[in-house]
PDB file of C-alpha atoms in Angstrom:
ATOM      1  CA  MET A   1     133.912 106.573  82.338  1.00  0.00           C
ATOM      2  CA  ARG A   2     132.102 103.563  83.783  1.00  0.00           C
ATOM      3  CA  THR A   3     128.638 103.259  82.307  1.00  0.00           C
ATOM      4  CA  ALA A   4     125.692 100.914  82.515  1.00  0.00           C
ATOM      5  CA  LEU A   5     122.833 100.102  80.197  1.00  0.00           C
ATOM      6  CA  ALA A   6     119.412 100.556  81.757  1.00  0.00           C
ATOM      7  CA  ILE A   7     115.808  99.668  80.945  1.00  0.00           C
ATOM      8  CA  ASP A   8     112.717 101.127  82.588  1.00  0.00           C
ATOM      9  CA  LEU A   9     109.878  98.840  81.469  1.00  0.00           C
ATOM     10  CA  GLY A  10     106.484 100.420  82.079  1.00  0.00           C
ATOM     11  CA  GLY A  11     102.982  99.332  81.245  1.00  0.00           C
ATOM     12  CA  THR A  12     102.545 102.303  78.895  1.00  0.00           C
ATOM     13  CA  GLU A  13     106.048 103.350  77.856  1.00  0.00           C
ATOM     14  CA  THR A  14     109.472 101.717  77.887  1.00  0.00           C
ATOM     15  CA  ARG A  15     112.751 103.607  78.133  1.00  0.00           C
ATOM     16  CA  ALA A  16     116.312 102.481  77.601  1.00  0.00           C
ATOM     17  CA  GLY A  17     119.413 104.476  78.356  1.00  0.00           C
ATOM     18  CA  LEU A  18     123.127 104.664  78.941  1.00  0.00           C
ATOM     19  CA  VAL A  19     123.935 106.005  82.414  1.00  0.00           C
ATOM     20  CA  GLY A  20     127.259 107.169  83.756  1.00  0.00           C
ATOM     21  CA  ALA A  21     128.672 106.319  87.179  1.00  0.00           C
ATOM     22  CA  ASP A  22     127.697 109.838  88.290  1.00  0.00           C
ATOM     23  CA  GLY A  23     124.020 109.100  87.614  1.00  0.00           C
ATOM     24  CA  GLN A  24     123.791 111.174  84.440  1.00  0.00           C
ATOM     25  CA  VAL A  25     121.696 109.782  81.588  1.00  0.00           C
ATOM     26  CA  LEU A  26     123.985 110.047  78.563  1.00  0.00           C
ATOM     27  CA  VAL A  27     121.701 108.613  75.875  1.00  0.00           C
ATOM     28  CA  GLU A  28     118.018 107.702  75.975  1.00  0.00           C
ATOM     29  CA  ALA A  29     115.542 105.963  73.682  1.00  0.00           C
ATOM     30  CA  ARG A  30     111.880 105.208  74.281  1.00  0.00           C
ATOM     31  CA  SER A  31     108.871 103.575  72.685  1.00  0.00           C
ATOM     32  CA  PRO A  32     105.279 102.651  73.598  1.00  0.00           C
ATOM     33  CA  THR A  33     105.021  99.331  75.426  1.00  0.00           C
ATOM     34  CA  ASN A  34     103.101  96.660  73.554  1.00  0.00           C
ATOM     35  CA  ALA A  35     101.562  95.543  76.841  1.00  0.00           C
ATOM     36  CA  ALA A  36      98.991  93.336  75.141  1.00  0.00           C
ATOM     37  CA  GLY A  37     101.491  91.707  72.791  1.00  0.00           C
ATOM     38  CA  GLY A  38     102.945  89.130  75.171  1.00  0.00           C
ATOM     39  CA  PRO A  39     106.517  88.512  76.332  1.00  0.00           C
ATOM     40  CA  ASP A  40     108.096  87.876  72.917  1.00  0.00           C
ATOM     41  CA  ALA A  41     106.918  91.188  71.487  1.00  0.00           C
ATOM     42  CA  VAL A  42     107.986  93.201  74.519  1.00  0.00           C
ATOM     43  CA  ILE A  43     111.379  91.525  74.857  1.00  0.00           C
ATOM     44  CA  GLY A  44     112.005  92.095  71.154  1.00  0.00           C
ATOM     45  CA  GLU A  45     111.334  95.794  71.665  1.00  0.00           C
ATOM     46  CA  LEU A  46     113.666  95.922  74.686  1.00  0.00           C
ATOM     47  CA  VAL A  47     116.449  94.432  72.587  1.00  0.00           C
ATOM     48  CA  ARG A  48     115.792  96.940  69.802  1.00  0.00           C
ATOM     49  CA  LEU A  49     115.979  99.891  72.201  1.00  0.00           C
ATOM     50  CA  VAL A  50     119.261  98.681  73.700  1.00  0.00           C
ATOM     51  CA  GLU A  51     120.731  98.301  70.221  1.00  0.00           C
ATOM     52  CA  ILE A  52     119.743 101.903  69.473  1.00  0.00           C
ATOM     53  CA  ILE A  53     121.646 102.997  72.580  1.00  0.00           C
ATOM     54  CA  ARG A  54     124.667 100.939  71.598  1.00  0.00           C
ATOM     55  CA  GLU A  55     124.708 102.417  68.104  1.00  0.00           C
ATOM     56  CA  ALA A  56     124.517 105.926  69.528  1.00  0.00           C
ATOM     57  CA  ARG A  57     127.539 105.331  71.778  1.00  0.00           C
ATOM     58  CA  PRO A  58     129.667 102.579  70.223  1.00  0.00           C
ATOM     59  CA  ASP A  59     132.641 103.732  72.313  1.00  0.00           C
ATOM     60  CA  ALA A  60     130.898 102.997  75.628  1.00  0.00           C
ATOM     61  CA  ARG A  61     132.001  99.959  77.605  1.00  0.00           C
ATOM     62  CA  SER A  62     129.097  99.106  79.854  1.00  0.00           C
ATOM     63  CA  VAL A  63     129.453  96.955  82.955  1.00  0.00           C
ATOM     64  CA  GLY A  64     126.014  95.403  82.456  1.00  0.00           C
ATOM     65  CA  LEU A  65     122.308  95.982  82.045  1.00  0.00           C
ATOM     66  CA  GLY A  66     119.929  96.888  84.858  1.00  0.00           C
ATOM     67  CA  VAL A  67     116.208  96.407  84.296  1.00  0.00           C
ATOM     68  CA  GLY A  68     113.329  97.880  86.266  1.00  0.00           C
ATOM     69  CA  ALA A  69     110.046  96.088  85.542  1.00  0.00           C
ATOM     70  CA  PRO A  70     106.544  95.911  87.021  1.00  0.00           C
ATOM     71  CA  GLY A  71     106.087  93.476  89.885  1.00  0.00           C
ATOM     72  CA  PRO A  72     105.529  91.042  91.247  1.00  0.00           C
ATOM     73  CA  LEU A  73     108.871  89.593  90.247  1.00  0.00           C
ATOM     74  CA  ASP A  74     111.642  87.455  91.713  1.00  0.00           C
ATOM     75  CA  SER A  75     114.734  89.625  91.491  1.00  0.00           C
ATOM     76  CA  ASN A  76     117.106  86.863  92.602  1.00  0.00           C
ATOM     77  CA  ALA A  77     115.925  84.485  89.895  1.00  0.00           C
ATOM     78  CA  GLY A  78     115.378  87.245  87.312  1.00  0.00           C
ATOM     79  CA  ILE A  79     111.778  86.149  86.731  1.00  0.00           C
ATOM     80  CA  ALA A  80     108.728  88.339  86.055  1.00  0.00           C
ATOM     81  CA  ILE A  81     106.076  86.401  87.984  1.00  0.00           C
ATOM     82  CA  ALA A  82     102.757  87.889  86.868  1.00  0.00           C
ATOM     83  CA  PRO A  83     102.802  91.659  86.288  1.00  0.00           C
ATOM     84  CA  PRO A  84      99.163  92.773  85.927  1.00  0.00           C
ATOM     85  CA  THR A  85     100.078  95.520  83.455  1.00  0.00           C
ATOM     86  CA  LEU A  86     101.644  93.068  80.959  1.00  0.00           C
ATOM     87  CA  ALA A  87      99.269  90.577  79.353  1.00  0.00           C
ATOM     88  CA  GLY A  88     100.365  86.950  79.166  1.00  0.00           C
ATOM     89  CA  TRP A  89     103.375  87.289  81.446  1.00  0.00           C
ATOM     90  CA  HIS A  90     103.631  84.318  83.806  1.00  0.00           C
ATOM     91  CA  ASP A  91     107.007  83.314  85.255  1.00  0.00           C
ATOM     92  CA  VAL A  92     108.926  84.857  82.353  1.00  0.00           C
ATOM     93  CA  PRO A  93     112.730  84.485  82.789  1.00  0.00           C
ATOM     94  CA  LEU A  94     113.289  88.052  81.648  1.00  0.00           C
ATOM     95  CA  ALA A  95     116.891  88.446  82.840  1.00  0.00           C
ATOM     96  CA  ALA A  96     118.002  85.206  81.187  1.00  0.00           C
ATOM     97  CA  ARG A  97     116.311  86.020  77.896  1.00  0.00           C
ATOM     98  CA  LEU A  98     117.878  89.480  77.725  1.00  0.00           C
ATOM     99  CA  ARG A  99     121.267  88.073  78.710  1.00  0.00           C
ATOM    100  CA  GLU A 100     121.038  85.577  75.858  1.00  0.00           C
ATOM    101  CA  ARG A 101     119.950  88.155  73.274  1.00  0.00           C
ATOM    102  CA  LEU A 102     122.304  90.977  74.272  1.00  0.00           C
ATOM    103  CA  GLY A 103     125.347  89.174  75.642  1.00  0.00           C
ATOM    104  CA  VAL A 104     125.580  91.234  78.847  1.00  0.00           C
ATOM    105  CA  GLU A 105     125.104  90.585  82.530  1.00  0.00           C
ATOM    106  CA  VAL A 106     121.541  91.496  83.523  1.00  0.00           C
ATOM    107  CA  GLN A 107     120.065  92.422  86.898  1.00  0.00           C
ATOM    108  CA  LEU A 108     116.270  92.587  87.271  1.00  0.00           C
ATOM    109  CA  GLU A 109     114.438  94.538  89.977  1.00  0.00           C
ATOM    110  CA  ASN A 110     110.955  95.856  90.743  1.00  0.00           C
ATOM    111  CA  ASP A 111     110.410  99.231  89.055  1.00  0.00           C
ATOM    112  CA  ALA A 112     109.513 101.037  92.277  1.00  0.00           C
ATOM    113  CA  ASN A 113     112.615  99.591  93.940  1.00  0.00           C
ATOM    114  CA  VAL A 114     114.893 100.849  91.182  1.00  0.00           C
ATOM    115  CA  ALA A 115     113.350 104.317  91.414  1.00  0.00           C
ATOM    116  CA  ALA A 116     114.019 104.208  95.167  1.00  0.00           C
ATOM    117  CA  LEU A 117     117.636 103.235  94.486  1.00  0.00           C
ATOM    118  CA  GLY A 118     118.010 106.099  92.034  1.00  0.00           C
ATOM    119  CA  GLU A 119     116.688 108.657  94.522  1.00  0.00           C
ATOM    120  CA  TRP A 120     118.793 107.198  97.327  1.00  0.00           C
ATOM    121  CA  ARG A 121     122.070 107.214  95.428  1.00  0.00           C
ATOM    122  CA  PHE A 122     121.657 110.306  93.260  1.00  0.00           C
ATOM    123  CA  GLY A 123     118.516 112.198  94.323  1.00  0.00           C
ATOM    124  CA  ALA A 124     116.532 113.272  97.374  1.00  0.00           C
ATOM    125  CA  GLY A 125     117.840 110.461  99.595  1.00  0.00           C
ATOM    126  CA  VAL A 126     121.576 111.039  99.177  1.00  0.00           C
ATOM    127  CA  GLY A 127     123.404 110.740 102.491  1.00  0.00           C
ATOM    128  CA  THR A 128     120.696 108.759 104.309  1.00  0.00           C
ATOM    129  CA  GLN A 129     120.831 105.181 105.533  1.00  0.00           C
ATOM    130  CA  SER A 130     117.073 104.692 105.835  1.00  0.00           C
ATOM    131  CA  MET A 131     114.562 106.089 103.343  1.00  0.00           C
ATOM    132  CA  VAL A 132     111.051 105.402 102.126  1.00  0.00           C
ATOM    133  CA  PHE A 133     110.253 106.190  98.490  1.00  0.00           C
ATOM    134  CA  ALA A 134     106.623 106.278  97.347  1.00  0.00           C
ATOM    135  CA  THR A 135     105.498 106.930  93.799  1.00  0.00           C
ATOM    136  CA  ILE A 136     101.938 108.254  93.619  1.00  0.00           C
ATOM    137  CA  SER A 137     100.695 107.954  90.056  1.00  0.00           C
ATOM    138  CA  THR A 138      98.335 105.528  88.294  1.00  0.00           C
ATOM    139  CA  GLY A 139      98.904 103.259  91.284  1.00  0.00           C
ATOM    140  CA  ILE A 140     101.073 103.552  94.370  1.00  0.00           C
ATOM    141  CA  GLY A 141     104.398 101.756  94.520  1.00  0.00           C
ATOM    142  CA  GLY A 142     107.408 102.097  96.721  1.00  0.00           C
ATOM    143  CA  GLY A 143     110.848 101.039  97.764  1.00  0.00           C
ATOM    144  CA  ILE A 144     112.407 100.856 101.206  1.00  0.00           C
ATOM    145  CA  ILE A 145     116.044 101.547 102.036  1.00  0.00           C
ATOM    146  CA  ALA A 146     116.706 100.095 105.497  1.00  0.00           C
ATOM    147  CA  ASP A 147     120.107 100.480 107.185  1.00  0.00           C
ATOM    148  CA  GLY A 148     121.852 101.153 103.888  1.00  0.00           C
ATOM    149  CA  ARG A 149     120.290  98.304 101.908  1.00  0.00           C
ATOM    150  CA  LEU A 150     117.278  97.872  99.679  1.00  0.00           C
ATOM    151  CA  LEU A 151     114.676  95.849 101.555  1.00  0.00           C
ATOM    152  CA  HIS A 152     113.713  92.801  99.476  1.00  0.00           C
ATOM    153  CA  GLY A 153     111.850  90.355 101.687  1.00  0.00           C
ATOM    154  CA  ARG A 154     110.892  86.882 100.513  1.00  0.00           C
ATOM    155  CA  ARG A 155     111.408  86.520  96.753  1.00  0.00           C
ATOM    156  CA  GLY A 156     112.004  90.261  96.551  1.00  0.00           C
ATOM    157  CA  LEU A 157     108.325  91.010  97.161  1.00  0.00           C
ATOM    158  CA  ALA A 158     108.705  93.533 100.002  1.00  0.00           C
ATOM    159  CA  GLY A 159     107.621  97.134  99.619  1.00  0.00           C
ATOM    160  CA  GLU A 160     104.143  96.787  98.100  1.00  0.00           C
ATOM    161  CA  ILE A 161     103.114  99.808 100.106  1.00  0.00           C
ATOM    162  CA  GLY A 162     100.160 100.655  97.875  1.00  0.00           C
ATOM    163  CA  HIS A 163      98.355  97.597  99.185  1.00  0.00           C
ATOM    164  CA  MET A 164      98.345  98.539 102.843  1.00  0.00           C
ATOM    165  CA  THR A 165      94.726  98.432 103.967  1.00  0.00           C
ATOM    166  CA  ILE A 166      93.972 101.870 105.390  1.00  0.00           C
ATOM    167  CA  ALA A 167      90.146 101.780 105.405  1.00  0.00           C
ATOM    168  CA  GLU A 168      87.426  99.149 105.603  1.00  0.00           C
ATOM    169  CA  GLY A 169      84.526  98.596 103.233  1.00  0.00           C
ATOM    170  CA  THR A 170      85.483 101.362 100.808  1.00  0.00           C
ATOM    171  CA  GLU A 171      86.866 101.431  97.271  1.00  0.00           C
ATOM    172  CA  ARG A 172      87.988  98.204  95.640  1.00  0.00           C
ATOM    173  CA  CYS A 173      91.619  98.122  94.495  1.00  0.00           C
ATOM    174  CA  ALA A 174      92.927  96.712  91.225  1.00  0.00           C
ATOM    175  CA  CYS A 175      94.408  93.887  93.326  1.00  0.00           C
ATOM    176  CA  GLY A 176      90.868  92.872  94.312  1.00  0.00           C
ATOM    177  CA  ALA A 177      90.982  93.953  97.948  1.00  0.00           C
ATOM    178  CA  LEU A 178      89.000  96.709  99.609  1.00  0.00           C
ATOM    179  CA  GLY A 179      90.468  99.806 101.203  1.00  0.00           C
ATOM    180  CA  CYS A 180      94.041  99.694  99.860  1.00  0.00           C
ATOM    181  CA  TRP A 181      96.064 102.915 100.011  1.00  0.00           C
ATOM    182  CA  GLU A 182      96.324 102.738  96.208  1.00  0.00           C
ATOM    183  CA  ALA A 183      92.526 102.548  95.850  1.00  0.00           C
ATOM    184  CA  LEU A 184      92.086 105.697  97.924  1.00  0.00           C
ATOM    185  CA  ALA A 185      95.106 107.921  97.282  1.00  0.00           C
ATOM    186  CA  SER A 186      96.522 107.138  93.823  1.00  0.00           C
ATOM    187  CA  GLY A 187      96.175 109.385  90.803  1.00  0.00           C
ATOM    188  CA  THR A 188      93.565 106.967  89.496  1.00  0.00           C
ATOM    189  CA  ALA A 189      91.578 107.387  92.718  1.00  0.00           C
ATOM    190  CA  LEU A 190      91.814 111.180  92.513  1.00  0.00           C
ATOM    191  CA  GLY A 191      90.577 111.105  88.930  1.00  0.00           C
ATOM    192  CA  ARG A 192      87.716 108.781  89.906  1.00  0.00           C
ATOM    193  CA  GLU A 193      86.579 111.169  92.622  1.00  0.00           C
ATOM    194  CA  GLY A 194      86.890 114.059  90.181  1.00  0.00           C
ATOM    195  CA  GLU A 195      84.676 112.230  87.690  1.00  0.00           C
ATOM    196  CA  ARG A 196      82.065 111.634  90.376  1.00  0.00           C
ATOM    197  CA  LEU A 197      82.133 115.296  91.328  1.00  0.00           C
ATOM    198  CA  ALA A 198      81.807 116.436  87.721  1.00  0.00           C
ATOM    199  CA  ALA A 199      78.989 113.968  87.008  1.00  0.00           C
ATOM    200  CA  SER A 200      77.029 115.271  89.994  1.00  0.00           C
ATOM    201  CA  GLY A 201      77.301 118.829  88.727  1.00  0.00           C
ATOM    202  CA  GLY A 202      79.526 119.807  91.628  1.00  0.00           C
ATOM    203  CA  SER A 203      82.294 121.192  89.420  1.00  0.00           C
ATOM    204  CA  PRO A 204      81.399 122.590  85.992  1.00  0.00           C
ATOM    205  CA  MET A 205      85.071 123.526  85.591  1.00  0.00           C
ATOM    206  CA  LEU A 206      86.177 119.897  85.840  1.00  0.00           C
ATOM    207  CA  ARG A 207      83.528 118.816  83.356  1.00  0.00           C
ATOM    208  CA  ALA A 208      84.616 121.500  80.922  1.00  0.00           C
ATOM    209  CA  MET A 209      88.281 120.554  81.275  1.00  0.00           C
ATOM    210  CA  ALA A 210      87.673 116.863  80.636  1.00  0.00           C
ATOM    211  CA  GLY A 211      85.178 117.409  77.834  1.00  0.00           C
ATOM    212  CA  THR A 212      83.736 114.101  76.699  1.00  0.00           C
ATOM    213  CA  GLY A 213      86.553 112.120  78.290  1.00  0.00           C
ATOM    214  CA  PRO A 214      86.997 111.036  81.888  1.00  0.00           C
ATOM    215  CA  VAL A 215      88.264 113.422  84.540  1.00  0.00           C
ATOM    216  CA  THR A 216      91.879 112.702  85.506  1.00  0.00           C
ATOM    217  CA  ALA A 217      94.076 113.679  88.427  1.00  0.00           C
ATOM    218  CA  ARG A 218      95.719 116.253  86.170  1.00  0.00           C
ATOM    219  CA  HIS A 219      92.347 117.916  85.599  1.00  0.00           C
ATOM    220  CA  VAL A 220      91.695 118.007  89.347  1.00  0.00           C
ATOM    221  CA  GLY A 221      95.074 119.630  89.941  1.00  0.00           C
ATOM    222  CA  GLU A 222      94.551 122.234  87.221  1.00  0.00           C
ATOM    223  CA  ALA A 223      91.065 123.079  88.497  1.00  0.00           C
ATOM    224  CA  ALA A 224      92.383 123.388  92.057  1.00  0.00           C
ATOM    225  CA  ARG A 225      95.116 125.784  90.956  1.00  0.00           C
ATOM    226  CA  ALA A 226      92.412 127.820  89.206  1.00  0.00           C
ATOM    227  CA  GLY A 227      90.575 128.092  92.524  1.00  0.00           C
ATOM    228  CA  ASP A 228      87.748 125.598  91.933  1.00  0.00           C
ATOM    229  CA  ALA A 229      86.223 124.855  95.352  1.00  0.00           C
ATOM    230  CA  GLY A 230      85.219 121.277  94.530  1.00  0.00           C
ATOM    231  CA  ALA A 231      88.668 120.387  93.215  1.00  0.00           C
ATOM    232  CA  LEU A 232      90.323 121.954  96.253  1.00  0.00           C
ATOM    233  CA  ALA A 233      88.109 119.831  98.522  1.00  0.00           C
ATOM    234  CA  LEU A 234      89.133 116.706  96.607  1.00  0.00           C
ATOM    235  CA  LEU A 235      92.808 117.565  97.084  1.00  0.00           C
ATOM    236  CA  GLU A 236      92.209 118.029 100.803  1.00  0.00           C
ATOM    237  CA  GLN A 237      90.704 114.529 100.925  1.00  0.00           C
ATOM    238  CA  GLU A 238      93.602 113.189  98.855  1.00  0.00           C
ATOM    239  CA  ALA A 239      96.085 114.793 101.245  1.00  0.00           C
ATOM    240  CA  ARG A 240      94.405 113.154 104.247  1.00  0.00           C
ATOM    241  CA  TRP A 241      94.608 109.695 102.669  1.00  0.00           C
ATOM    242  CA  LEU A 242      98.235 110.289 101.745  1.00  0.00           C
ATOM    243  CA  GLY A 243      98.939 111.355 105.307  1.00  0.00           C
ATOM    244  CA  VAL A 244      97.318 108.228 106.747  1.00  0.00           C
ATOM    245  CA  GLY A 245      99.487 105.994 104.565  1.00  0.00           C
ATOM    246  CA  ILE A 246     102.645 107.943 105.327  1.00  0.00           C
ATOM    247  CA  VAL A 247     102.025 107.596 109.069  1.00  0.00           C
ATOM    248  CA  ASN A 248     101.938 103.813 108.624  1.00  0.00           C
ATOM    249  CA  LEU A 249     105.242 103.955 106.734  1.00  0.00           C
ATOM    250  CA  LEU A 250     106.832 106.118 109.432  1.00  0.00           C
ATOM    251  CA  HIS A 251     105.820 103.703 112.169  1.00  0.00           C
ATOM    252  CA  LEU A 252     106.897 100.635 110.178  1.00  0.00           C
ATOM    253  CA  TYR A 253     110.289 101.764 108.863  1.00  0.00           C
ATOM    254  CA  SER A 254     111.377 104.861 110.840  1.00  0.00           C
ATOM    255  CA  PRO A 255     113.090 106.437 107.814  1.00  0.00           C
ATOM    256  CA  GLU A 256     115.240 109.557 107.839  1.00  0.00           C
ATOM    257  CA  VAL A 257     113.185 110.957 104.963  1.00  0.00           C
ATOM    258  CA  VAL A 258     110.062 110.124 102.965  1.00  0.00           C
ATOM    259  CA  VAL A 259     110.481 110.850  99.248  1.00  0.00           C
ATOM    260  CA  LEU A 260     107.370 111.267  97.086  1.00  0.00           C
ATOM    261  CA  GLY A 261     107.492 110.817  93.316  1.00  0.00           C
ATOM    262  CA  GLY A 262     104.973 110.224  90.547  1.00  0.00           C
ATOM    263  CA  GLY A 263     102.502 112.551  88.888  1.00  0.00           C
ATOM    264  CA  VAL A 264     100.490 113.369  92.005  1.00  0.00           C
ATOM    265  CA  SER A 265     103.648 114.574  93.751  1.00  0.00           C
ATOM    266  CA  GLN A 266     103.607 117.540  91.335  1.00  0.00           C
ATOM    267  CA  LEU A 267     100.719 118.811  93.486  1.00  0.00           C
ATOM    268  CA  LEU A 268     102.721 118.567  96.709  1.00  0.00           C
ATOM    269  CA  ASP A 269     102.561 122.320  97.350  1.00  0.00           C
ATOM    270  CA  LEU A 270      98.761 122.075  97.485  1.00  0.00           C
ATOM    271  CA  LEU A 271      98.695 118.761  99.345  1.00  0.00           C
ATOM    272  CA  ARG A 272     101.353 119.487 101.960  1.00  0.00           C
ATOM    273  CA  PRO A 273      99.355 121.468 104.588  1.00  0.00           C
ATOM    274  CA  GLU A 274      96.618 118.858 105.107  1.00  0.00           C
ATOM    275  CA  MET A 275      98.999 115.931 104.614  1.00  0.00           C
ATOM    276  CA  GLU A 276     101.391 117.208 107.277  1.00  0.00           C
ATOM    277  CA  ARG A 277      98.501 118.056 109.604  1.00  0.00           C
ATOM    278  CA  THR A 278      97.306 114.453 109.300  1.00  0.00           C
ATOM    279  CA  VAL A 279     100.794 113.179 110.097  1.00  0.00           C
ATOM    280  CA  ARG A 280     101.012 115.409 113.178  1.00  0.00           C
ATOM    281  CA  LEU A 281      97.623 114.189 114.409  1.00  0.00           C
ATOM    282  CA  ARG A 282      98.218 110.483 113.832  1.00  0.00           C
ATOM    283  CA  ALA A 283     101.942 109.802 114.193  1.00  0.00           C
ATOM    284  CA  MET A 284     103.579 109.149 117.526  1.00  0.00           C
ATOM    285  CA  SER A 285     105.638 112.129 118.644  1.00  0.00           C
ATOM    286  CA  ALA A 286     109.022 110.557 117.850  1.00  0.00           C
ATOM    287  CA  TYR A 287     108.064 110.313 114.145  1.00  0.00           C
ATOM    288  CA  ARG A 288     106.599 113.748 113.507  1.00  0.00           C
ATOM    289  CA  ASP A 289     109.827 115.502 112.524  1.00  0.00           C
ATOM    290  CA  ILE A 290     110.675 113.223 109.578  1.00  0.00           C
ATOM    291  CA  PRO A 291     110.743 115.359 106.399  1.00  0.00           C
ATOM    292  CA  ILE A 292     108.481 114.582 103.447  1.00  0.00           C
ATOM    293  CA  VAL A 293     110.153 115.804 100.247  1.00  0.00           C
ATOM    294  CA  SER A 294     109.718 115.636  96.481  1.00  0.00           C
ATOM    295  CA  ALA A 295     111.774 113.265  94.375  1.00  0.00           C
ATOM    296  CA  LYS A 296     114.594 114.994  92.471  1.00  0.00           C
ATOM    297  CA  LEU A 297     115.224 112.729  89.487  1.00  0.00           C
ATOM    298  CA  GLY A 298     111.794 113.043  87.876  1.00  0.00           C
ATOM    299  CA  GLY A 299     111.303 110.807  84.858  1.00  0.00           C
ATOM    300  CA  HIS A 300     114.913 109.607  84.985  1.00  0.00           C
ATOM    301  CA  ALA A 301     114.597 107.881  88.381  1.00  0.00           C
ATOM    302  CA  GLY A 302     113.810 104.516  86.788  1.00  0.00           C
ATOM    303  CA  LEU A 303     116.752 104.566  84.386  1.00  0.00           C
ATOM    304  CA  VAL A 304     119.217 105.864  86.970  1.00  0.00           C
ATOM    305  CA  GLY A 305     118.069 103.324  89.532  1.00  0.00           C
ATOM    306  CA  ALA A 306     118.199 100.452  87.043  1.00  0.00           C
ATOM    307  CA  ALA A 307     121.759 101.398  86.126  1.00  0.00           C
ATOM    308  CA  SER A 308     122.610 101.472  89.840  1.00  0.00           C
ATOM    309  CA  LEU A 309     121.853  97.741  90.002  1.00  0.00           C
ATOM    310  CA  VAL A 310     125.013  97.004  88.017  1.00  0.00           C
ATOM    311  CA  LEU A 311     127.228 100.074  88.528  1.00  0.00           C
TER     312      LEU A 311
END
């Protein structure tokens, strides 16, 4: 069986795996990401995880190593430019350093792009030629499949969909701008609004769930499923913001399907009515029938997509 080594480098956790040509993850290893430790520490950990995979399957003959990493990065040059989630990373030649340490061909790609590739080739986008993938979690990232190819743009920087400006003079985004989709519709944004609601006394249930810690999107979802009126109102607001962003993506890329992943997508059953109503109200008629579906690969999308870079 043809296999590929894969790395999914996240700001919190890093995964490595061996993936078959059918998209199945055969072996997996993971560890916390030393995001504050600098490039040497993180690269050393990546090498260690790959060696664990190799030891687990010494019979495997891999065609190469695919790496999904936080952007911005230059996929053609294999350089991590300045990922905000990794301290001290500035123009790090990640692909070259891994190639030197591991002795395999390495392909580097933005983490949201590799998740999009995974869903396109083995998940919710199978059989399409044009697809938009959006991951709604701590932030909002995405990948665009256009006419059967991953859309890269200049230096591979296309697809930063979380930084579409969808409102003026509102919440400030981590990128420094005001009114980004990420600042209004991410899991972080949902948790922020939940904290404000709990602090105002508007939802004793949320306050009780969070205890002395901050309210998170998970708390909002749990409270909404328990019937809390304040949490349900926050999800309705979240759904509207998601719908506004999705309308922009429909008009820009005219995909056959929009695939939603990330932690917030686990609430899609609650979000769908208001989100789809917003799309119907705002999208031009030719775009209103495009399905919005959940990602199928779950936590394996990053590994499967990274392996797809070299399979």
